[in-house]
Amino acid sequence: MKTKLAQFAILTLVCLFSLHTAHAASLSGKQTKGTSAQSQAKLECSPLKISGNKRISAISGNNAGFWIMKDGQVVARFYKKNDPSAVGTVLPAGTYYVYPNLPKGASTATVTLSIN
C-alpha cells in the first residue's frame, strides 16, 4: 500500500511538472558586431508568438541589456546584463522578438527570456 501511494505521489509530481513546463517558452536573440565601418551589426531572433498574457520569468545570456519588439515597435528596453527588473514583465498576446545590446569590447551578444 505504501509503495502504491509513493508511486502515485511521484506520478502526480511528474504530471504537475509536465503541465508547468508545457506552458513555458523561450525567446532568444543574438547580435553580432559589424566587421568594418561599412558593415552593419547582424541581429538574429526566431519570433515567439504567445496567446494571452505571459510573464518573463528568467533571463540569461551574455549581454549589456536587451530590447523587446512587437509589431515593429520597441515595447521594452532593459540596460543591465540579464536585467533583473525585466522579470515579471507582462507580455500581452502577440509575436515578439528580443535583441541583446553588445557588451563593451564584445563581438557577439546573446539573450534568452523564459516566458511563462
CSV table of C-alpha atoms in Angstrom, one decimal:
chain,number,residue,atom,x,y,z
A,1,MET,CA,0.0,0.0,0.0
A,2,LYS,CA,2.8,2.4,0.9
A,3,THR,CA,4.6,1.6,-2.3
A,4,LYS,CA,1.5,2.3,-4.4
A,5,LEU,CA,0.9,5.6,-2.5
A,6,ALA,CA,4.6,6.6,-3.2
A,7,GLN,CA,4.3,5.7,-6.9
A,8,PHE,CA,1.1,7.7,-7.1
A,9,ALA,CA,2.7,10.7,-5.4
A,10,ILE,CA,5.7,10.6,-7.8
A,11,LEU,CA,3.4,10.2,-10.8
A,12,THR,CA,1.4,13.2,-9.7
A,13,LEU,CA,4.5,15.4,-9.3
A,14,VAL,CA,5.8,14.4,-12.7
A,15,CYS,CA,2.4,15.3,-14.3
A,16,LEU,CA,2.3,18.6,-12.5
A,17,PHE,CA,5.8,19.4,-13.6
A,18,SER,CA,5.0,18.5,-17.2
A,19,LEU,CA,1.9,20.7,-17.1
A,20,HIS,CA,4.0,23.6,-15.8
A,21,THR,CA,6.8,23.2,-18.4
A,22,ALA,CA,4.3,22.6,-21.2
A,23,HIS,CA,3.3,26.3,-20.9
A,24,ALA,CA,6.9,27.6,-20.6
A,25,ALA,CA,8.5,29.0,-23.7
A,26,SER,CA,11.7,30.8,-24.5
A,27,LEU,CA,12.6,33.8,-26.7
A,28,SER,CA,16.2,34.1,-27.8
A,29,GLY,CA,18.2,36.8,-29.7
A,30,LYS,CA,21.7,37.4,-30.9
A,31,GLN,CA,23.7,40.4,-32.1
A,32,THR,CA,27.0,40.2,-34.0
A,33,LYS,CA,29.1,43.2,-34.3
A,34,GLY,CA,29.8,44.5,-37.8
A,35,THR,CA,33.2,43.6,-39.2
A,36,SER,CA,34.1,47.0,-40.7
A,37,ALA,CA,32.9,50.6,-40.8
A,38,GLN,CA,30.6,49.7,-43.7
A,39,SER,CA,29.3,46.5,-42.2
A,40,GLN,CA,26.1,46.7,-40.1
A,41,ALA,CA,25.6,44.7,-36.9
A,42,LYS,CA,23.7,41.5,-37.5
A,43,LEU,CA,20.5,40.9,-35.4
A,44,GLU,CA,19.0,37.4,-35.2
A,45,CYS,CA,15.9,36.2,-33.5
A,46,SER,CA,13.3,33.5,-34.0
A,47,PRO,CA,10.0,35.2,-33.2
A,48,LEU,CA,7.8,33.8,-30.4
A,49,LYS,CA,4.0,34.0,-30.8
A,50,ILE,CA,2.1,34.0,-27.5
A,51,SER,CA,-1.6,33.9,-26.7
A,52,GLY,CA,-2.9,35.6,-23.6
A,53,ASN,CA,-0.8,37.4,-21.1
A,54,LYS,CA,2.6,35.8,-20.3
A,55,ARG,CA,5.3,36.9,-17.9
A,56,ILE,CA,9.1,36.9,-18.2
A,57,SER,CA,10.3,34.5,-15.5
A,58,ALA,CA,14.1,34.4,-16.2
A,59,ILE,CA,16.8,36.0,-18.3
A,60,SER,CA,20.2,34.6,-19.4
A,61,GLY,CA,22.9,35.3,-21.8
A,62,ASN,CA,26.0,37.5,-22.4
A,63,ASN,CA,24.6,41.0,-23.0
A,64,ALA,CA,24.6,44.6,-21.8
A,65,GLY,CA,20.8,44.7,-21.6
A,66,PHE,CA,18.3,44.0,-24.3
A,67,TRP,CA,15.2,45.2,-26.0
A,68,ILE,CA,11.9,43.6,-26.9
A,69,MET,CA,9.9,44.3,-30.1
A,70,LYS,CA,6.3,43.6,-31.1
A,71,ASP,CA,4.7,44.7,-34.4
A,72,GLY,CA,7.9,46.5,-35.5
A,73,GLN,CA,7.9,48.7,-32.3
A,74,VAL,CA,10.2,48.5,-29.3
A,75,VAL,CA,7.9,47.7,-26.3
A,76,ALA,CA,10.5,47.4,-23.6
A,77,ARG,CA,14.2,48.3,-23.0
A,78,PHE,CA,16.5,47.0,-20.3
A,79,TYR,CA,20.0,48.3,-19.8
A,80,LYS,CA,21.8,45.9,-17.4
A,81,LYS,CA,23.2,42.4,-18.1
A,82,ASN,CA,20.3,40.0,-17.8
A,83,ASP,CA,18.4,42.9,-16.2
A,84,PRO,CA,16.5,41.5,-13.2
A,85,SER,CA,14.0,44.3,-13.4
A,86,ALA,CA,12.6,42.6,-16.5
A,87,VAL,CA,11.5,39.5,-14.5
A,88,GLY,CA,7.7,39.8,-14.0
A,89,THR,CA,7.2,42.0,-17.1
A,90,VAL,CA,3.9,41.0,-18.7
A,91,LEU,CA,3.8,40.4,-22.4
A,92,PRO,CA,0.2,40.5,-23.9
A,93,ALA,CA,-0.7,38.3,-26.8
A,94,GLY,CA,1.3,38.8,-29.9
A,95,THR,CA,4.5,38.0,-31.7
A,96,TYR,CA,7.7,39.1,-30.0
A,97,TYR,CA,11.4,39.5,-30.9
A,98,VAL,CA,14.3,40.1,-28.5
A,99,TYR,CA,17.7,41.5,-29.2
A,100,PRO,CA,20.7,42.0,-26.9
A,101,ASN,CA,22.9,45.0,-26.5
A,102,LEU,CA,26.6,44.3,-27.2
A,103,PRO,CA,28.8,44.4,-24.0
A,104,LYS,CA,31.8,46.8,-24.3
A,105,GLY,CA,34.5,45.1,-26.3
A,106,ALA,CA,32.4,42.1,-27.3
A,107,SER,CA,31.8,41.0,-30.8
A,108,THR,CA,28.7,39.0,-30.0
A,109,ALA,CA,25.9,39.1,-27.5
A,110,THR,CA,23.0,36.8,-26.6
A,111,VAL,CA,19.9,36.9,-24.6
A,112,THR,CA,17.2,34.3,-23.7
A,113,LEU,CA,14.0,35.1,-22.0
A,114,SER,CA,12.0,32.4,-20.2
A,115,ILE,CA,8.3,33.1,-20.7
A,116,ASN,CA,5.5,31.5,-18.6
